[in-house]
Tab-separated table of C-alpha atoms and ligand atoms in Angstrom:
chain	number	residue	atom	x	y	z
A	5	UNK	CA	-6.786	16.825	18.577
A	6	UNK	CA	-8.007	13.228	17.763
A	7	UNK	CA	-5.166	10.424	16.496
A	8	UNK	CA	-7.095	10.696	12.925
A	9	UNK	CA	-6.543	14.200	12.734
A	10	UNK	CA	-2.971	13.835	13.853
A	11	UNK	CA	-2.033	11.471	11.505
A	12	UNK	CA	-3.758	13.114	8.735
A	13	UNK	CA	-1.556	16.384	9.706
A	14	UNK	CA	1.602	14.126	9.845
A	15	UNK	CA	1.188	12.654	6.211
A	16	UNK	CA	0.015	16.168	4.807
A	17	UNK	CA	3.493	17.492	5.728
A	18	UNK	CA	5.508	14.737	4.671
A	19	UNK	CA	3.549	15.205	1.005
A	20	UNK	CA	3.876	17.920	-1.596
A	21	UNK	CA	1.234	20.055	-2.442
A	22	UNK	CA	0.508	18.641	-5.462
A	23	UNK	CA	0.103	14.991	-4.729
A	24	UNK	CA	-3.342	13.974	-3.682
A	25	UNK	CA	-4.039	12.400	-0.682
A	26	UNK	CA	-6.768	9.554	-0.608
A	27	UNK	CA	-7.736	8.028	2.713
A	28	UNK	CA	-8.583	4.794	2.398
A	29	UNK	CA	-11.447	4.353	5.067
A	30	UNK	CA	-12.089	0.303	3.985
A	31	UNK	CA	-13.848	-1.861	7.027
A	32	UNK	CA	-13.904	1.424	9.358
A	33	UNK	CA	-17.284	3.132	10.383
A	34	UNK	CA	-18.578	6.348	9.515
A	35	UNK	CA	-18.018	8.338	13.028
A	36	UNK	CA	-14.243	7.516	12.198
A	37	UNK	CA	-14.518	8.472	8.715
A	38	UNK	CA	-16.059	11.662	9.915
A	39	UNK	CA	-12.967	12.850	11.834
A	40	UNK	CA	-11.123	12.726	8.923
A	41	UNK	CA	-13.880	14.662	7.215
A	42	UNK	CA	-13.682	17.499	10.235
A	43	UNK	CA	-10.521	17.589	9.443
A	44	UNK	CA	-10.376	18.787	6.632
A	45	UNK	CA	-10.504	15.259	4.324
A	46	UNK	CA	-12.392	15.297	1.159
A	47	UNK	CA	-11.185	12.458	-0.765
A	48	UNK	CA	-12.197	9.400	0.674
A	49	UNK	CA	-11.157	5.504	-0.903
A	50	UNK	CA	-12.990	2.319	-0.854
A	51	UNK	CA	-12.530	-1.154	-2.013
A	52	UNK	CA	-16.365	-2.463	-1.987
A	53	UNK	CA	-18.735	-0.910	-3.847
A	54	UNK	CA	-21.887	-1.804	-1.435
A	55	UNK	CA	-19.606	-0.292	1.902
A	56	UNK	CA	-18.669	2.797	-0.144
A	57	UNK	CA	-22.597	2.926	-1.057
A	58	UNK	CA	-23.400	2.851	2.270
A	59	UNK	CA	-20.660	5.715	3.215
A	60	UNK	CA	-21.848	8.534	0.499
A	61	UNK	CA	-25.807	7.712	1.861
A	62	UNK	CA	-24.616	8.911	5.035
A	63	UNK	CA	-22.099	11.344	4.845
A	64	UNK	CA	-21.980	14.958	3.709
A	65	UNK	CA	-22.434	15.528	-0.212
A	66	UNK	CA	-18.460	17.357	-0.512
A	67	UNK	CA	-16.958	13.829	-0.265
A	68	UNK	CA	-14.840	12.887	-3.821
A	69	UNK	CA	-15.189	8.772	-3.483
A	70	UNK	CA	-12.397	6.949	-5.257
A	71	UNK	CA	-12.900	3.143	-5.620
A	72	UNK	CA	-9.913	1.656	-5.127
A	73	UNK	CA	-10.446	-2.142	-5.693
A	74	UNK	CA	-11.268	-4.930	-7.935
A	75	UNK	CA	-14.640	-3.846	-9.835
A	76	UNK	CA	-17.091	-6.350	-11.213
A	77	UNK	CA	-19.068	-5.163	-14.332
A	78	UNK	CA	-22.293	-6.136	-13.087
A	79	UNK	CA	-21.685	-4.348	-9.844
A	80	UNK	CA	-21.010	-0.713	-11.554
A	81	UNK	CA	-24.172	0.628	-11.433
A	82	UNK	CA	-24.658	0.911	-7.748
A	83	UNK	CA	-21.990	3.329	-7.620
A	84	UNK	CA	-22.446	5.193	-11.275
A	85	UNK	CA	-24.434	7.940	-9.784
A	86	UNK	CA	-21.894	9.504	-7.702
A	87	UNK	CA	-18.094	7.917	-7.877
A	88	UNK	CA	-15.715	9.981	-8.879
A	89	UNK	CA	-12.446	8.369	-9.825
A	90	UNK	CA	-12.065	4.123	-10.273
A	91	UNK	CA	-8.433	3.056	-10.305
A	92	UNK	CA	-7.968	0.150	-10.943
A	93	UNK	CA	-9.669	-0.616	-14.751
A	94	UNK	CA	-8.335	-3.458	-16.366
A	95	UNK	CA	-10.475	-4.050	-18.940
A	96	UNK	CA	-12.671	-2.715	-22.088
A	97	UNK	CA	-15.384	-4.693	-21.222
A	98	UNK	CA	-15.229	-2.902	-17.581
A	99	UNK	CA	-14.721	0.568	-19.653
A	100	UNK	CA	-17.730	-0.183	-21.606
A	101	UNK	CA	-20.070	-0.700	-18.422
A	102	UNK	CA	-18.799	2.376	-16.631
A	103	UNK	CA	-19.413	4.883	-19.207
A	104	UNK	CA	-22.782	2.886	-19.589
A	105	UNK	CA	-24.032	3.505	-16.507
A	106	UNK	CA	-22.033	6.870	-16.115
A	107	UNK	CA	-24.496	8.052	-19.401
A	108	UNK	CA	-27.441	7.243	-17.274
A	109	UNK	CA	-26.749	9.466	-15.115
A	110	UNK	CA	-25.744	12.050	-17.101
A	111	UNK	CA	-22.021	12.086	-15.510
A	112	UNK	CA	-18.644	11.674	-16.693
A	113	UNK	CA	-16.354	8.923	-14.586
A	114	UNK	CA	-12.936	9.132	-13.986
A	115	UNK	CA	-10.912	6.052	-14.599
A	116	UNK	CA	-7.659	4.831	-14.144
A	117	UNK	CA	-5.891	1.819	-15.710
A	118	UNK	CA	-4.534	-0.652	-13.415
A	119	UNK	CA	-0.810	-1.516	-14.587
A	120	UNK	CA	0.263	-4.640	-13.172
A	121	UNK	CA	3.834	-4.086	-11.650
A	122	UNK	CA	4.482	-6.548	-9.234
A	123	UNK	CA	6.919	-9.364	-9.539
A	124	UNK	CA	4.564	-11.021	-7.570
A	125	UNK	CA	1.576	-13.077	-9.515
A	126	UNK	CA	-1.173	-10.276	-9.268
A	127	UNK	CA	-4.454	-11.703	-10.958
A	128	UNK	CA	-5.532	-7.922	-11.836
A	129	UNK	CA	-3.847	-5.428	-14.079
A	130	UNK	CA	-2.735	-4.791	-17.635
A	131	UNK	CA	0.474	-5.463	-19.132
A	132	UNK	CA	1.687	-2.094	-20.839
A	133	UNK	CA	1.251	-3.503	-24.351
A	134	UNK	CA	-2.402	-4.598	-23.160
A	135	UNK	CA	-2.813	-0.473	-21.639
A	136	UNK	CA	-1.800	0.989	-24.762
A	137	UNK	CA	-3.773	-1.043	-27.155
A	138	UNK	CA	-6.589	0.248	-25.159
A	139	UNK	CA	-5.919	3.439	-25.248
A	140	UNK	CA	-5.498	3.520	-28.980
A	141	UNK	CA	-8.943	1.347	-28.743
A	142	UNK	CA	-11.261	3.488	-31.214
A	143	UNK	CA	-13.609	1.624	-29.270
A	144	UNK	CA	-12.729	3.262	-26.192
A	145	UNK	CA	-12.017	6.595	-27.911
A	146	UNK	CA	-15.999	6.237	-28.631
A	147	UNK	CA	-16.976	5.899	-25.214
A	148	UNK	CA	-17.981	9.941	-24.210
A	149	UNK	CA	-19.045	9.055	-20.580
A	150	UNK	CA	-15.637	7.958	-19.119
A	151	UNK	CA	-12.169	9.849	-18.800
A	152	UNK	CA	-8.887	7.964	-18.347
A	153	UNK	CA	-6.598	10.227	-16.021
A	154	UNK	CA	-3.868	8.114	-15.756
A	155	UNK	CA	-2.532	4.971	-14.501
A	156	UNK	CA	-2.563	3.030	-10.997
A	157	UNK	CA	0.246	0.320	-9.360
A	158	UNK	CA	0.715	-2.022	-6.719
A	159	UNK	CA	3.844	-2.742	-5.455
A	160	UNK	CA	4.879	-6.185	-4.498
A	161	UNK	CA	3.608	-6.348	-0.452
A	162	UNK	CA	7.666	-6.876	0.252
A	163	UNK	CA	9.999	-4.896	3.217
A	164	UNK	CA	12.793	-5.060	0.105
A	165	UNK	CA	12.560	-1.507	-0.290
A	166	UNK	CA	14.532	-1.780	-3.550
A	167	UNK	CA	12.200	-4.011	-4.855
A	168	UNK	CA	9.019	-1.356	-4.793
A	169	UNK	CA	11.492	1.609	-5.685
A	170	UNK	CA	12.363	-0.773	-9.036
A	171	UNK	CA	8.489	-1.413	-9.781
A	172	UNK	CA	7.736	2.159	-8.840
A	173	UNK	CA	10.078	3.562	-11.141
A	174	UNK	CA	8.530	1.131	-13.972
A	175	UNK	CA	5.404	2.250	-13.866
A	176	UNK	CA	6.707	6.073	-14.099
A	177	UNK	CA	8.900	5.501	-16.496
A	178	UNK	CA	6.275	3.811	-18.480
A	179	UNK	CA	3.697	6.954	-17.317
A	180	UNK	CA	6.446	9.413	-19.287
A	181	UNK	CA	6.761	7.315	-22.257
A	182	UNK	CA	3.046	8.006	-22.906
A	183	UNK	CA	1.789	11.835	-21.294
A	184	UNK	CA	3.210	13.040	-24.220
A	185	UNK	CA	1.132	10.862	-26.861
A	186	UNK	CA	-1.852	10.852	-24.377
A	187	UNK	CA	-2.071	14.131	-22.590
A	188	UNK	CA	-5.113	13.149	-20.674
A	189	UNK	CA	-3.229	10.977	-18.730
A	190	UNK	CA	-2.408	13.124	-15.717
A	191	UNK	CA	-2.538	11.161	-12.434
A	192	UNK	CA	-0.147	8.218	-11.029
A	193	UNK	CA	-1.727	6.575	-8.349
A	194	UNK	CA	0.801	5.090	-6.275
A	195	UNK	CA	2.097	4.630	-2.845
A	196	UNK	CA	0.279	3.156	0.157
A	197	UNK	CA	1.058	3.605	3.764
A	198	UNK	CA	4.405	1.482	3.924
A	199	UNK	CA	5.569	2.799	0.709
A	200	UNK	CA	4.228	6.175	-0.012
A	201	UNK	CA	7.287	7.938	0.296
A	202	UNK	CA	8.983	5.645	-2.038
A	203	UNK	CA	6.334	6.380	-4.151
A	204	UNK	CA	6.735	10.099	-3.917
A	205	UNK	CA	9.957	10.169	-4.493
A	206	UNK	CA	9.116	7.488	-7.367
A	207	UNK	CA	6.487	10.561	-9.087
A	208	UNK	CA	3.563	9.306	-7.449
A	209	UNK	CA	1.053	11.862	-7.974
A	210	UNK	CA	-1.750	10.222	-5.409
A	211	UNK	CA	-1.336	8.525	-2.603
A	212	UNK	CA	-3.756	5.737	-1.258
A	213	UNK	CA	-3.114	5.996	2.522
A	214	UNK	CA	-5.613	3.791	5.131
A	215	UNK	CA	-4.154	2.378	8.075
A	216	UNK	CA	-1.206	5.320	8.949
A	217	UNK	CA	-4.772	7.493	9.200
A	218	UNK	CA	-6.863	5.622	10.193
A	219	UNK	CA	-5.299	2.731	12.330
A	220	UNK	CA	-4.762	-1.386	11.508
A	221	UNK	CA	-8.041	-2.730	10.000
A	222	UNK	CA	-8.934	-6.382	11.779
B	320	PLP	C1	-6.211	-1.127	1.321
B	320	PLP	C2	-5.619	-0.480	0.124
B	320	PLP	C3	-4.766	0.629	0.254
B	320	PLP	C4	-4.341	1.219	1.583
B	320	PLP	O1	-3.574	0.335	2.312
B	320	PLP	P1	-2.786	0.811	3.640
B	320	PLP	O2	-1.639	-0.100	3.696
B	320	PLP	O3	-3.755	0.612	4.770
B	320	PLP	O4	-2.408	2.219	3.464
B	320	PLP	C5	-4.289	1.217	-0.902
B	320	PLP	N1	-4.609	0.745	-2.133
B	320	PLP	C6	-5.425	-0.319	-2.294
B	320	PLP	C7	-5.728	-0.785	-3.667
B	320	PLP	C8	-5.950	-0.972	-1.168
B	320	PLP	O5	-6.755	-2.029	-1.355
């Protein structure tokens, strides 16, 4: 057994069932990515859209890719014809591209709103007020190529584990107020390797895990 696959097996027991486990193969090459894959690993999560590009060429056709960072509009539509699930949308405008390019492919696109959470300054992310007037957007309620599952957090990069348990439980608490009013949000992506278990225990529904599967990145 390989370190990949061992650590994959590791974080797959310390998980529920029900949470969903994104590896997030950023900056490493395809022969690593494909021991994850052999594995057993479907979903895969990248923060540039020309790497990730260059990944789905490549690799087998099964793979769920989940773009993970900051998107620029005009950058969407290398990636329309086959993402599956963007978290971190922080904007109509951004909305309005996806499901753009999503309807020229014929395909829906998953989306998640990024929630900013951090006490940290974070330059991306919506303030709750800012996530609900888009929901309630008729604008966005228009758009038929684009699905918003849920919502997606960043903790403050901190070793105060209180801290990221406080903004964890934030974001959830906010994620309850609304399932109710929107049932299509279903997903809370949150929890990276040094806090997923937080996270877990925090509701997380999906975890974005890189460097406890796949080793430091340079
Ligand atoms: C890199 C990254 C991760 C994974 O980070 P690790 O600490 O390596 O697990 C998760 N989410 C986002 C948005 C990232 O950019």
């Amino acid at each position: 057994m390989n370190d990949i696959e061992r650590n994959l097996q590791d974080i797959q027991i310390s998980i529920p069932k029900d949470v969903t486990l994104v590896a997030v193969s950023k900056t490493k090459p395809v022969n690593e990515l494909m021991k994850a894959y052999e594995a057993g690993q479907r979903v895969f999560g990248e923060n540039k859209i020309q790497e990730m590009v260059e990944k789905w060429e490549t690799m087998p056709k099964d793979i769920s890719w989940h773009m993970i960072g900051h998107v620029q509009t005009n950058k969407v539509k290398y990636m329309a014809q086959f993402v599956d699930l963007i978290h971190a949308v922080d904007s109509i405008k951004l909305l309005k591209e996806i499901n753009k390019q999503a309807k020229k492919h014929n395909r829906t696109i998953h989306c998640l709103l990024q929630i900013k959470i951090a006490e940290e300054e974070s330059k991306f992310g919506l303030t709750e007020e800012d996530a609900i007037a888009l929901l309630d957007s008729e604008e966005v309620k228009n758009l038929t190529n684009i699905h918003i599952q849920g919502l997606m957090g960043m903790a403050t990069f901190t070793n105060d584990e209180n801290q990221i348990k406080t903004e964890f439980e934030k974001i959830k608490t906010f994620f309850d107020q609304n399932t109710s009013k929107y049932p299509e949000l279903r997903v809370l992506s949150i929890g990276m390797s040094g806090d997923y278990k937080i996270a877990i225990d925090c509701g997380s529904t999906m975890v974005r895990i890189g460097s406890s599967i796949f080793g430091a990145r340079d």
